[in-house]
mmCIF file of C-alpha atoms and ligand atoms in Angstrom:
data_model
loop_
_atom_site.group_PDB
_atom_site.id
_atom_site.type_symbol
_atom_site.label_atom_id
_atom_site.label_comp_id
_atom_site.label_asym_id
_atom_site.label_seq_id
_atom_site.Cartn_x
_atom_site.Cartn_y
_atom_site.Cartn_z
ATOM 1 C CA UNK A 135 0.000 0.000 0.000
ATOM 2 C CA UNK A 136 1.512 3.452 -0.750
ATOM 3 C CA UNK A 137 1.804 5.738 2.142
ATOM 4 C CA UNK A 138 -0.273 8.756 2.268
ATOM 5 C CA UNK A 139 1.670 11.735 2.487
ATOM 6 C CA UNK A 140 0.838 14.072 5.731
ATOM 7 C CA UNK A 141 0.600 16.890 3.787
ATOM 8 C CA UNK A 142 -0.649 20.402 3.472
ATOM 9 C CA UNK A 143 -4.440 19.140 3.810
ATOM 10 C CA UNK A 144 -3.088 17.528 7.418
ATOM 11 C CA UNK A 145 -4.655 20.293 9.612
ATOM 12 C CA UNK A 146 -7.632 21.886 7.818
ATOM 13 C CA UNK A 147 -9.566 18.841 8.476
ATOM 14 C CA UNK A 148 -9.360 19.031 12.071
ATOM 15 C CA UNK A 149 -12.725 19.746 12.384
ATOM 16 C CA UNK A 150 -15.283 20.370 9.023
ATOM 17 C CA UNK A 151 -19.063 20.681 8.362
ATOM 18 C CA UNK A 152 -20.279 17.914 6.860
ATOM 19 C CA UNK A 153 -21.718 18.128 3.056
ATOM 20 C CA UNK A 154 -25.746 18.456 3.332
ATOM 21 C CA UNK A 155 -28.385 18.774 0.610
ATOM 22 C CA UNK A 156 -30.419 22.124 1.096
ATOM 23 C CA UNK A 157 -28.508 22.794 4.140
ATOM 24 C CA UNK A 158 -24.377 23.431 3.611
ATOM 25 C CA UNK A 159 -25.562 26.753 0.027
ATOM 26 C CA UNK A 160 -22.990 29.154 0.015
ATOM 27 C CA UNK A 161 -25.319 31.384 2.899
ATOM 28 C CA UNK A 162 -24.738 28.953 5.213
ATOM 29 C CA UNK A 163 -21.477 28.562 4.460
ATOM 30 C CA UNK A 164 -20.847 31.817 4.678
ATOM 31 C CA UNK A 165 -22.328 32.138 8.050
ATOM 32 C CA UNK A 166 -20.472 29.566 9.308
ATOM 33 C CA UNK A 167 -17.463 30.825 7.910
ATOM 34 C CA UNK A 168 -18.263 33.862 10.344
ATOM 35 C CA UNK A 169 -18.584 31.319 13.491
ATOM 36 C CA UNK A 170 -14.844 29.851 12.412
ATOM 37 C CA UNK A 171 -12.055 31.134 10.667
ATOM 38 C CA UNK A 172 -10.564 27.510 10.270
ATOM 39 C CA UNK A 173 -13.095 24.398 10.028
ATOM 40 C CA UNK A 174 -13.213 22.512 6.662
ATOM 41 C CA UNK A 175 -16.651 23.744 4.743
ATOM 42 C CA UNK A 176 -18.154 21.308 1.908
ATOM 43 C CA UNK A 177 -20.417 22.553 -0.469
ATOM 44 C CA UNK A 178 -23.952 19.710 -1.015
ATOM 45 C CA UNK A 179 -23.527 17.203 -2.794
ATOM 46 C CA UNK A 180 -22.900 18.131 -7.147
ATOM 47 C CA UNK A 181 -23.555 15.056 -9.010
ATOM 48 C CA UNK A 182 -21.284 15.302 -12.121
ATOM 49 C CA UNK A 183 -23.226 14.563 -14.726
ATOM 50 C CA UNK A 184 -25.577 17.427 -14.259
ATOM 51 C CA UNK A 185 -22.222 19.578 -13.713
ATOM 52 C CA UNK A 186 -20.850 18.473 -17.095
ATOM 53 C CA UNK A 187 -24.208 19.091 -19.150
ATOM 54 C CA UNK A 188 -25.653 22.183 -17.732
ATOM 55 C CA UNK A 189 -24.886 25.477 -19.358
ATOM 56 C CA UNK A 190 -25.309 26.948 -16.079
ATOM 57 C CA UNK A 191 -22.211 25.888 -14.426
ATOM 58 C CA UNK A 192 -21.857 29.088 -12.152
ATOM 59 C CA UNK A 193 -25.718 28.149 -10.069
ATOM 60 C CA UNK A 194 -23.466 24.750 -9.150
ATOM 61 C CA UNK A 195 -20.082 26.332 -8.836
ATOM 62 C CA UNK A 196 -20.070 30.138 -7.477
ATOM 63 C CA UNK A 197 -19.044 30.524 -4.130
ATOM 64 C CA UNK A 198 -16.846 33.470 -2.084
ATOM 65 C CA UNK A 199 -14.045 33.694 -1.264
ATOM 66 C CA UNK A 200 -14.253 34.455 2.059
ATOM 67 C CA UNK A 201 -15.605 30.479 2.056
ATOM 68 C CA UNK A 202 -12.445 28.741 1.837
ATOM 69 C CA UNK A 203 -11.209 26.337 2.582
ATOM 70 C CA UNK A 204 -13.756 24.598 0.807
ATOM 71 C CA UNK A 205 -13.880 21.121 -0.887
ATOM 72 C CA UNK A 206 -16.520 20.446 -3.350
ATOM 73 C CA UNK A 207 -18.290 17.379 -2.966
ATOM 74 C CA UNK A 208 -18.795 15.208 -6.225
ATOM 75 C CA UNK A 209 -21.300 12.158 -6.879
ATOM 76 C CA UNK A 210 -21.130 10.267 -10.005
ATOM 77 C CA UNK A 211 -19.097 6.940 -11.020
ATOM 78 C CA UNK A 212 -18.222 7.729 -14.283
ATOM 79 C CA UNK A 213 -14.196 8.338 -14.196
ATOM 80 C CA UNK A 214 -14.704 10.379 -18.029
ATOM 81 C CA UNK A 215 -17.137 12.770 -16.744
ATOM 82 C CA UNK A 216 -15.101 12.890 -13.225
ATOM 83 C CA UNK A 217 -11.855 13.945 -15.355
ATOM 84 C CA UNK A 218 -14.123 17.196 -16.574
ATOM 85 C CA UNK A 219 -15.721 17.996 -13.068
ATOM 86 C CA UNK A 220 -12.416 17.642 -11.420
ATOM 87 C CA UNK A 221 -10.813 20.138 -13.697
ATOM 88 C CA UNK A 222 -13.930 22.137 -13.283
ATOM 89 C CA UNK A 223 -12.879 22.238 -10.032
ATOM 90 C CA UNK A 224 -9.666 23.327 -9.975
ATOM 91 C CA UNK A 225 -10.059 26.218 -12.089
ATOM 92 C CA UNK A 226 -13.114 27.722 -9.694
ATOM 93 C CA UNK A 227 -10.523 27.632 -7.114
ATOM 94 C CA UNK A 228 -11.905 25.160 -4.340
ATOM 95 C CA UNK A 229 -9.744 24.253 -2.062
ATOM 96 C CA UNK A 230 -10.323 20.005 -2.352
ATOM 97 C CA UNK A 231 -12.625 17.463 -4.209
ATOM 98 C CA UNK A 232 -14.887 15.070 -2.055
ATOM 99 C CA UNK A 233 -16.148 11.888 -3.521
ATOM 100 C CA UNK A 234 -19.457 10.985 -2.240
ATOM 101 C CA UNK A 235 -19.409 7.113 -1.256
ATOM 102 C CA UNK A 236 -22.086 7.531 1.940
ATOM 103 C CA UNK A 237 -25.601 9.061 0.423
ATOM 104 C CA UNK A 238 -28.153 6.068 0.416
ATOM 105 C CA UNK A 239 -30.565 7.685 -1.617
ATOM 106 C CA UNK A 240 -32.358 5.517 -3.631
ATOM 107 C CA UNK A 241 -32.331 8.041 -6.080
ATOM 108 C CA UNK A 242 -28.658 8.384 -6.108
ATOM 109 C CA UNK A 243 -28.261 5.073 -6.105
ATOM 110 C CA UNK A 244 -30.242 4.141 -8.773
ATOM 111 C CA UNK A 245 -27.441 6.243 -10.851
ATOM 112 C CA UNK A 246 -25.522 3.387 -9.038
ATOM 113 C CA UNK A 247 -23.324 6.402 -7.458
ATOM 114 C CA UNK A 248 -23.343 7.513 -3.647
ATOM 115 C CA UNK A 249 -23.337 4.368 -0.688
ATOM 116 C CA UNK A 250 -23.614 1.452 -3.625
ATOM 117 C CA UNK A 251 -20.773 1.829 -5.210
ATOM 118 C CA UNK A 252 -19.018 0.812 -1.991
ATOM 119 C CA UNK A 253 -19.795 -2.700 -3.681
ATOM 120 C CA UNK A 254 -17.508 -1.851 -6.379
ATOM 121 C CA UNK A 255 -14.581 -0.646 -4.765
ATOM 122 C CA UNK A 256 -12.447 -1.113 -8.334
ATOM 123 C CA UNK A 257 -14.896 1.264 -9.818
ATOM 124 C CA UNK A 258 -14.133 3.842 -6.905
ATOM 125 C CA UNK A 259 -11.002 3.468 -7.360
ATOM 126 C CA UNK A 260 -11.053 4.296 -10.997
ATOM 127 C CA UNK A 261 -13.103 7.709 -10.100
ATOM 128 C CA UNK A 262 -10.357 8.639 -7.743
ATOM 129 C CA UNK A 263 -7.710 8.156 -10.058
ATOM 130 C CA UNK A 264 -9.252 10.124 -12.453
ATOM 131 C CA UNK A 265 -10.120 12.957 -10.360
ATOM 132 C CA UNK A 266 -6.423 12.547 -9.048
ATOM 133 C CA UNK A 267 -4.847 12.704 -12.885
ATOM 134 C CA UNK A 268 -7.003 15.370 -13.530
ATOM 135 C CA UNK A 269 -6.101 18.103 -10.843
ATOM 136 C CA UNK A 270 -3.479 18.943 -8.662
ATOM 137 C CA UNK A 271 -6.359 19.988 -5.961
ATOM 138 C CA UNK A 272 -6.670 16.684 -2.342
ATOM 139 C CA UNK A 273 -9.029 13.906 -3.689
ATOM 140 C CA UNK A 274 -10.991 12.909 -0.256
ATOM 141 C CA UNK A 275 -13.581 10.431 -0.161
ATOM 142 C CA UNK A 276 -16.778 10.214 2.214
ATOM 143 C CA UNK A 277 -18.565 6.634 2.844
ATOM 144 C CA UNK A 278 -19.926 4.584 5.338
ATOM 145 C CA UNK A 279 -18.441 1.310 7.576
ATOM 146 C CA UNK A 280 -20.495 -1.038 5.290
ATOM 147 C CA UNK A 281 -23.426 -1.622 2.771
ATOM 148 C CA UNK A 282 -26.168 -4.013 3.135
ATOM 149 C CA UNK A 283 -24.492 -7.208 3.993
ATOM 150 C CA UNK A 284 -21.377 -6.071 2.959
ATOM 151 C CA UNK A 285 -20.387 -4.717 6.152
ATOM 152 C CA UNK A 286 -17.428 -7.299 7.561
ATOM 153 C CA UNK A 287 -14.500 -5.137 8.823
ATOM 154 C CA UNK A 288 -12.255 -6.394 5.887
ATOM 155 C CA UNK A 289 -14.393 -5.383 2.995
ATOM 156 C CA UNK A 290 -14.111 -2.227 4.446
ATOM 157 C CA UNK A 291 -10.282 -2.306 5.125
ATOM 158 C CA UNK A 292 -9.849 -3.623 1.939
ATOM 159 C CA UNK A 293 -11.965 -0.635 0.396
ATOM 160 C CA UNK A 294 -10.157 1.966 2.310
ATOM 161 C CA UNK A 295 -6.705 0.346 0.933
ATOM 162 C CA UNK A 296 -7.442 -0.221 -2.825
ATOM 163 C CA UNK A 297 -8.740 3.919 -2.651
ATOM 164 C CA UNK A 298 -5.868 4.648 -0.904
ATOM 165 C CA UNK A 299 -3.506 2.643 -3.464
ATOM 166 C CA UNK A 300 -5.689 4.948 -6.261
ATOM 167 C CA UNK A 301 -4.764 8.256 -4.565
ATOM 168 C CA UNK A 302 -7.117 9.236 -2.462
ATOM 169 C CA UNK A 303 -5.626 12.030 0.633
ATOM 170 C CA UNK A 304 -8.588 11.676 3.229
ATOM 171 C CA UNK A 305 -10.881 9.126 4.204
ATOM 172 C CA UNK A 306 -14.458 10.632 5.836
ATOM 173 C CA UNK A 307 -15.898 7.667 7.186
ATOM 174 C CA UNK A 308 -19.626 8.010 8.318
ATOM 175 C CA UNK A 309 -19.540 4.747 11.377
ATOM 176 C CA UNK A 310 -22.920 3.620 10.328
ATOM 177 C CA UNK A 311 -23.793 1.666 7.736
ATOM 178 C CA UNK A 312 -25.589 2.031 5.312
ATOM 179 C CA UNK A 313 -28.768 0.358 4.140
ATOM 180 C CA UNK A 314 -30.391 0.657 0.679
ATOM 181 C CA UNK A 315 -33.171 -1.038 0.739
ATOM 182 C CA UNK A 316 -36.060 -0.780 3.121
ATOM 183 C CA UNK A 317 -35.213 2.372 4.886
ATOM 184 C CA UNK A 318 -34.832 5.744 3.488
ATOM 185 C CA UNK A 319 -32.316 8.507 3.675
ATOM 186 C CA UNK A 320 -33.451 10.002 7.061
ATOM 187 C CA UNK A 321 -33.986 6.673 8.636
ATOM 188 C CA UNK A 322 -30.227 5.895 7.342
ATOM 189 C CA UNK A 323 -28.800 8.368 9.558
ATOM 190 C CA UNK A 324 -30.216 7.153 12.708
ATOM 191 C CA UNK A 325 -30.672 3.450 12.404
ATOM 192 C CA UNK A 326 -28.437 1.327 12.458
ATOM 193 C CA UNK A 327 -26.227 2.231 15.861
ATOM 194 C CA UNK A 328 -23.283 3.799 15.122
ATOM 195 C CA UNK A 329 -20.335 1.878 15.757
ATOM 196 C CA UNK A 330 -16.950 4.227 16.344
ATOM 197 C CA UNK A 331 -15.144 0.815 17.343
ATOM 198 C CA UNK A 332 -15.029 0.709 13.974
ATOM 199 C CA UNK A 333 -13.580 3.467 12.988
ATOM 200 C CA UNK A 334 -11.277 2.895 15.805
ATOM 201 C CA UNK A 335 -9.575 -0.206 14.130
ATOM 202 C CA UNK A 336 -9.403 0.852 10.812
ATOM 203 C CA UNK A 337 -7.314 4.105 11.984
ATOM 204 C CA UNK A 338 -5.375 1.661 14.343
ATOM 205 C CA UNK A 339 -4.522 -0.769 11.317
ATOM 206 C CA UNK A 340 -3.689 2.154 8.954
ATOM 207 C CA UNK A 341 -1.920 4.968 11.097
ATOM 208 C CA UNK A 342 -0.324 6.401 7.873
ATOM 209 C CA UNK A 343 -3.970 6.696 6.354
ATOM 210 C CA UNK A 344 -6.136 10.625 7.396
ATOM 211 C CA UNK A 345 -9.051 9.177 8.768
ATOM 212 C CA UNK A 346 -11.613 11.779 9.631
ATOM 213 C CA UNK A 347 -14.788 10.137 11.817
ATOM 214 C CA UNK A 348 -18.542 11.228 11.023
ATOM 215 C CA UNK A 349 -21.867 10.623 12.924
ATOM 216 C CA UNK A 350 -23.497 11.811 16.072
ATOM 217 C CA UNK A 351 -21.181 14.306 16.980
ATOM 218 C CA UNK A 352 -22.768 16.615 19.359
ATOM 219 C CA UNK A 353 -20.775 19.301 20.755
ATOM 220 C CA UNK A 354 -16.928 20.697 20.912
ATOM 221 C CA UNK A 355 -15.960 18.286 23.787
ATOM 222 C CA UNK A 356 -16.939 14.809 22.233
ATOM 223 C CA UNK A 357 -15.335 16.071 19.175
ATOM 224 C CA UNK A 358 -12.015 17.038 20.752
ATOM 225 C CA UNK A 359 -12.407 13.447 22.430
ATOM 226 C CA UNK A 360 -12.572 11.876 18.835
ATOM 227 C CA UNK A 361 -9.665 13.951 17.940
ATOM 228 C CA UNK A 362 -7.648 11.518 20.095
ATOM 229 C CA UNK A 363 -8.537 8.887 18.246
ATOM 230 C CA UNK A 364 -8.658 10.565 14.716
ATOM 231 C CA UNK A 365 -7.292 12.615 12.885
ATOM 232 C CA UNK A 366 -10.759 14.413 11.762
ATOM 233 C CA UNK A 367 -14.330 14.766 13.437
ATOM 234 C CA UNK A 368 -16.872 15.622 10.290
ATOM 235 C CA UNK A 369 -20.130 17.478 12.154
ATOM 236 C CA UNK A 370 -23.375 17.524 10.026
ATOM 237 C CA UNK A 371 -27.146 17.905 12.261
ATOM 238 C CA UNK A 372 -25.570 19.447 15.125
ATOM 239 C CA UNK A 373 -23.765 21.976 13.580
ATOM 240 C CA UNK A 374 -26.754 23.099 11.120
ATOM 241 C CA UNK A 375 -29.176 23.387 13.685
ATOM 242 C CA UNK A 376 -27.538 24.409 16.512
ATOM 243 C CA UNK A 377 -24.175 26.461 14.887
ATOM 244 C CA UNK A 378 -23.970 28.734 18.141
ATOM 245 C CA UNK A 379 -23.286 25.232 20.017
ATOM 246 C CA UNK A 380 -20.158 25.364 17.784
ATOM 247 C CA UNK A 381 -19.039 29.261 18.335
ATOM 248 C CA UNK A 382 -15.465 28.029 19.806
ATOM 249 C CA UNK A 383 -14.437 26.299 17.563
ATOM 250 C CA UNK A 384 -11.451 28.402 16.677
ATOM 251 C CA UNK A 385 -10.413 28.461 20.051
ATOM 252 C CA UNK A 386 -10.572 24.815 21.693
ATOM 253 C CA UNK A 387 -10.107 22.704 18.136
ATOM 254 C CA UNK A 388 -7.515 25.028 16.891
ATOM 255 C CA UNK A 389 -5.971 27.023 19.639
ATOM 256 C CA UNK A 390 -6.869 30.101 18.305
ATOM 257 C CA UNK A 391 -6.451 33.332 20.594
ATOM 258 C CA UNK A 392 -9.823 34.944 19.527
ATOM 259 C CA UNK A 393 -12.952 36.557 21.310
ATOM 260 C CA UNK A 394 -15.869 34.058 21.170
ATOM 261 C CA UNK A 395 -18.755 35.451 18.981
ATOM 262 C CA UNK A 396 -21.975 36.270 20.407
ATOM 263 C CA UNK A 397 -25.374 35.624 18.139
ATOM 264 C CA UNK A 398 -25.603 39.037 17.266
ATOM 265 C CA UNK A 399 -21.704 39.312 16.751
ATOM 266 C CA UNK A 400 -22.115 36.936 13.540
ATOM 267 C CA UNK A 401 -25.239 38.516 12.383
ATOM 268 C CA UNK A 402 -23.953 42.053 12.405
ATOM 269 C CA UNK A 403 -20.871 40.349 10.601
ATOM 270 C CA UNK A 404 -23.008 39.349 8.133
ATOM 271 C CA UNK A 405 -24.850 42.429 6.982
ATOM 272 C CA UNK A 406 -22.218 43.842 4.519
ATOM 273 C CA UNK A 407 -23.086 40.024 2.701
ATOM 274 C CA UNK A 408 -26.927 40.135 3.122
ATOM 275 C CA UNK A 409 -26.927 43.986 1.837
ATOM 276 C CA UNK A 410 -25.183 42.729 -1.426
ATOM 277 C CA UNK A 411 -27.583 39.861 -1.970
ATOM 278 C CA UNK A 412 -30.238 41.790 -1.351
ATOM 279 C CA UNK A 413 -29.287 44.663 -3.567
ATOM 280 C CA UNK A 414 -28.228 41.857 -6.693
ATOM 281 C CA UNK A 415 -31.886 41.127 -6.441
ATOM 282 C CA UNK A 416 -31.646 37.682 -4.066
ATOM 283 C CA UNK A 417 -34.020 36.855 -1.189
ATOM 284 C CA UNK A 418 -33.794 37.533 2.415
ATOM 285 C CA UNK A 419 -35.252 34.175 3.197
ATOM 286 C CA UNK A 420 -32.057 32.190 0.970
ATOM 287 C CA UNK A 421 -30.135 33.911 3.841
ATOM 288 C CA UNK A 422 -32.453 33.961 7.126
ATOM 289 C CA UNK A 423 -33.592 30.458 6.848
ATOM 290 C CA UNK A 424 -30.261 29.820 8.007
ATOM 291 C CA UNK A 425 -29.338 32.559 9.988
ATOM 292 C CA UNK A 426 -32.779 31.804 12.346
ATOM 293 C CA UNK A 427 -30.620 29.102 14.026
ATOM 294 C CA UNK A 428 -28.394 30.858 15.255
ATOM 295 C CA UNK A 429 -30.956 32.146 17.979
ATOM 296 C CA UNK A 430 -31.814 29.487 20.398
ATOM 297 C CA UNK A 431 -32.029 28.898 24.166
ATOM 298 C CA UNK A 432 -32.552 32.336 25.254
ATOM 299 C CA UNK A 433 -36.169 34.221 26.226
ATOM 300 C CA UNK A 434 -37.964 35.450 23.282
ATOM 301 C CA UNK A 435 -35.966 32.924 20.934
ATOM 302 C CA UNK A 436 -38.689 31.527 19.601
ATOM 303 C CA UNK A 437 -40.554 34.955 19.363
ATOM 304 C CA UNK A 438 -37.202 36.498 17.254
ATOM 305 C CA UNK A 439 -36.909 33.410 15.428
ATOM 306 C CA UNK A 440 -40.799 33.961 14.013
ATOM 307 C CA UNK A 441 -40.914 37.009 13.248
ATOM 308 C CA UNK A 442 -37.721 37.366 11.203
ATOM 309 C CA UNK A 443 -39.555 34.212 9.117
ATOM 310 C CA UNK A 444 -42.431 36.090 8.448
ATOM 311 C CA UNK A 445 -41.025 38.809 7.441
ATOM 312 C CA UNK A 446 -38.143 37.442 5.559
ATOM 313 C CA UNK A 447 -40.823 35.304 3.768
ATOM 314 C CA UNK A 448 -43.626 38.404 2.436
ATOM 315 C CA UNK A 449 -40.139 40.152 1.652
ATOM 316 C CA UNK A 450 -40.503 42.577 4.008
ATOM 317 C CA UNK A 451 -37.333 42.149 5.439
ATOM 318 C CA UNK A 452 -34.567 44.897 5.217
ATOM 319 C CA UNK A 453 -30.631 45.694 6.400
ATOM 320 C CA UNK A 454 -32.608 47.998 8.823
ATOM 321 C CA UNK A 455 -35.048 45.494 10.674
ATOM 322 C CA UNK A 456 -32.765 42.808 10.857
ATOM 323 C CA UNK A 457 -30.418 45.653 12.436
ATOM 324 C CA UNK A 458 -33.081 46.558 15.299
ATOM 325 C CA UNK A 459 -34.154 43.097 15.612
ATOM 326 C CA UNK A 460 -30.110 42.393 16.195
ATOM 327 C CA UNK A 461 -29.580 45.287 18.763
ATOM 328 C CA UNK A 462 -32.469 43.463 20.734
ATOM 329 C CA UNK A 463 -30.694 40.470 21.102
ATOM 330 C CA UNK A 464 -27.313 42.731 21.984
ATOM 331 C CA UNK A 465 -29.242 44.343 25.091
ATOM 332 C CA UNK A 466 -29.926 41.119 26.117
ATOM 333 C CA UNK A 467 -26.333 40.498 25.646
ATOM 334 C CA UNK A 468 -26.474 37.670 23.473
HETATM 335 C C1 FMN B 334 -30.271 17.133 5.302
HETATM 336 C C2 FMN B 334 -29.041 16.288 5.064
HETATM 337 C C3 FMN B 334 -28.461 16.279 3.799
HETATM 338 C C4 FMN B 334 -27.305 15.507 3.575
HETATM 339 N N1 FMN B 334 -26.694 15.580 2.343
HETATM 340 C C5 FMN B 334 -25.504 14.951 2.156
HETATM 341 C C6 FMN B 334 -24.742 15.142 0.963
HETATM 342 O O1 FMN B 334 -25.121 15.902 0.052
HETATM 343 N N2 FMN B 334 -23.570 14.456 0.831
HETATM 344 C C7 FMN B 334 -23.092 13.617 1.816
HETATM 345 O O2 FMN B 334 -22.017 13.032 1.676
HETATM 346 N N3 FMN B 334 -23.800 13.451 2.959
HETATM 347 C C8 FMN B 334 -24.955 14.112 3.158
HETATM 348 N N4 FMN B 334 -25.599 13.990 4.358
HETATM 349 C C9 FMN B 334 -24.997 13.170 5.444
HETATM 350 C C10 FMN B 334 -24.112 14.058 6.317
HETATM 351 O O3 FMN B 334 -23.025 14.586 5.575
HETATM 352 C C11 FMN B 334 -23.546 13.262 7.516
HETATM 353 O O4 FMN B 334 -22.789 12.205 7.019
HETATM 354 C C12 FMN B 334 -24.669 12.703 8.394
HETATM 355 O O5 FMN B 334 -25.650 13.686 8.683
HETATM 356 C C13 FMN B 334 -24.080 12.180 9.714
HETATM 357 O O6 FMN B 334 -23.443 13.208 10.440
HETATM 358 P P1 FMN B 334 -24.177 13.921 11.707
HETATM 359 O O7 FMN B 334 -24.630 12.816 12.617
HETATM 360 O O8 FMN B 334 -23.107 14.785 12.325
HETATM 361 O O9 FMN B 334 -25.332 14.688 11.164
HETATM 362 C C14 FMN B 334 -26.750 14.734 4.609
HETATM 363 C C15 FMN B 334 -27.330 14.761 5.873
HETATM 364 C C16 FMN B 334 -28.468 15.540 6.115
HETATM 365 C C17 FMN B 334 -29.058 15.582 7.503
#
């Protein structure tokens, strides 16, 4: 097996937000981007296909700046079409290229891409070296412990090994596995258990491998507890619904000397970004549906939370309500 060089991608996977359809848009990256200077951001999922064919290549593509470092996260499991999107990639300036080997969605993997190609590890293997050849940008991949009732702890050394022989730099491994048929996406990230013995062993048998650990991570502490174990913690639910939960990041995952951000910190931060997308003719509610996370656990969450919705939604919502609403949560001194 060839040894994976610890190289520049080594510490800006300490911590990252996991890829999530209609969750991880550029707003919420952005916004999250505001809460941490330093965690690894992944766009949603881009299946290649529709990347290679569309003539609008900038809706899938655009991001700022300000977002990186970002890694774009590819489906597809055709390595001719990969070779395109990977170059695609490259020359919109992201920072990495994810391979998606985790989503069970029956409709992904009736493209037989996402979770079911972890059946055909030569075929993954083939992607990666194409999106390897094809860009000088880290080739990570995302899956899951097992498929179906392919789930036996070598199948799934054996997978990480043969991807790791084709090139790939990081290894995001979601400890569940996953089933296709019978339960659907949602159910697939709660049942089965998780199992971070798992994960454990594989990192044990491969210490020259980056193995990043996914699933159930709830808060800063159990993630700096993985981080003795891993080299990685990947957060997805917790950090989308609760991103305030995560404000010290910087700080206690990095070692960052910085001031921890308050709610209204982030949102004021923001309003330079929201005034342009408002002025270019975009929606408060792209941006809000996000943001309204941000406000929880305090008296009159709920209350701010609504009527920012309503307002965002019969696009009423301006720079200068979202401003008084904001100094409201200031005097409150959150
Ligand atoms: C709404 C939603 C959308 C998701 N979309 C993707 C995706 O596009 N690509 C992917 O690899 N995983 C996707 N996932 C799975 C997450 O990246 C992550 O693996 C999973 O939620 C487990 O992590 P968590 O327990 O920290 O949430 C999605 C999860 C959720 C909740």
């Amino acid at each position: 097996m060839k040894s994976i060089r610890f190289n520049s991608i080594k510490n800006i996977h300490k911590l990252s937000v996991a890829p999530m359809m209609d969750c991880t848009d550029r707003h919420f990256r952005m916004i999250m981007r505001k809460i941490s200077s330093e965690a690894l951001l992944y766009t949603e999922m881009i299946v290649a296909q529709s990347l290679i064919y569309t003539n609008k290549k900038e809706k899938f593509l655009d991001f700022n700046k300000e977002e990186s470092p970002l890694s774009i996260q590819f489906g597809g499991d055709n390595p001719e079409i990969l070779k395109e999107a990977a170059r695609m990639a490259q020359d919109w300036g992201y920072d990495e290229i994810n391979f998606n080997v985790g989503c069970p969605s029956p409709r992904v993997c009736s493209g037989n891409f996402g979770a079911s190609l972890m059946k055909e590890p030569e075929k993954v293997a083939k992607c990666i070296e194409s999106l390897k050849k094809n860009c000088s940008l880290p080739v990570t991949i995302k899956h899951r412990i097992g498929v179906d009732n392919e789930d036996s702890f070598i199948n799934l050394n054996n997978f990480v090994r043969d991807i790791a022989n084709a090139g790939a730099d990081r290894f995001t491994v979601h400890a569940r596995k996953a089933i296709l048929k019978g339960l659907n996406p949602k159910q697939n990230r709660t049942i089965p258990p998780l199992k971070y013995d798992v994960v454990k062993k594989l990192k044990k048998l491969n210490p020259n491998l980056l193995i990043e650990i996914n699933g159930g991570f709830k808060n800063i502490d159990e993630s700096l507890e993985a981080l003795n174990h891993f080299d990685g913690v990947m957060i997805g639910r917790s950090v989308y619904k609760h991103p305030l939960r995560w404000s010290e990041i910087d700080q206690k995952i990095y070692g960052l000397n910085k001031k921890t951000k308050s709610a209204s910190d982030i949102i004021i931060s923001l309003i330079p970004y929201i005034d342009n997308h408002l002025t270019n003719g975009g929606k408060s509610w792209d941006i809000c549906k996000h943001l309204i996370n941000l406000v929880e656990g305090i008296p009159k969450a709920r209350i701010w939370r609504n009527q920012i919705s309503i307002k965002s939604i019969k696009k009423e919502l301006d720079i200068e309500y979202l401003l008084k609403s904001t100094s409201m949560l200031q005097e409150m001194g959150y």
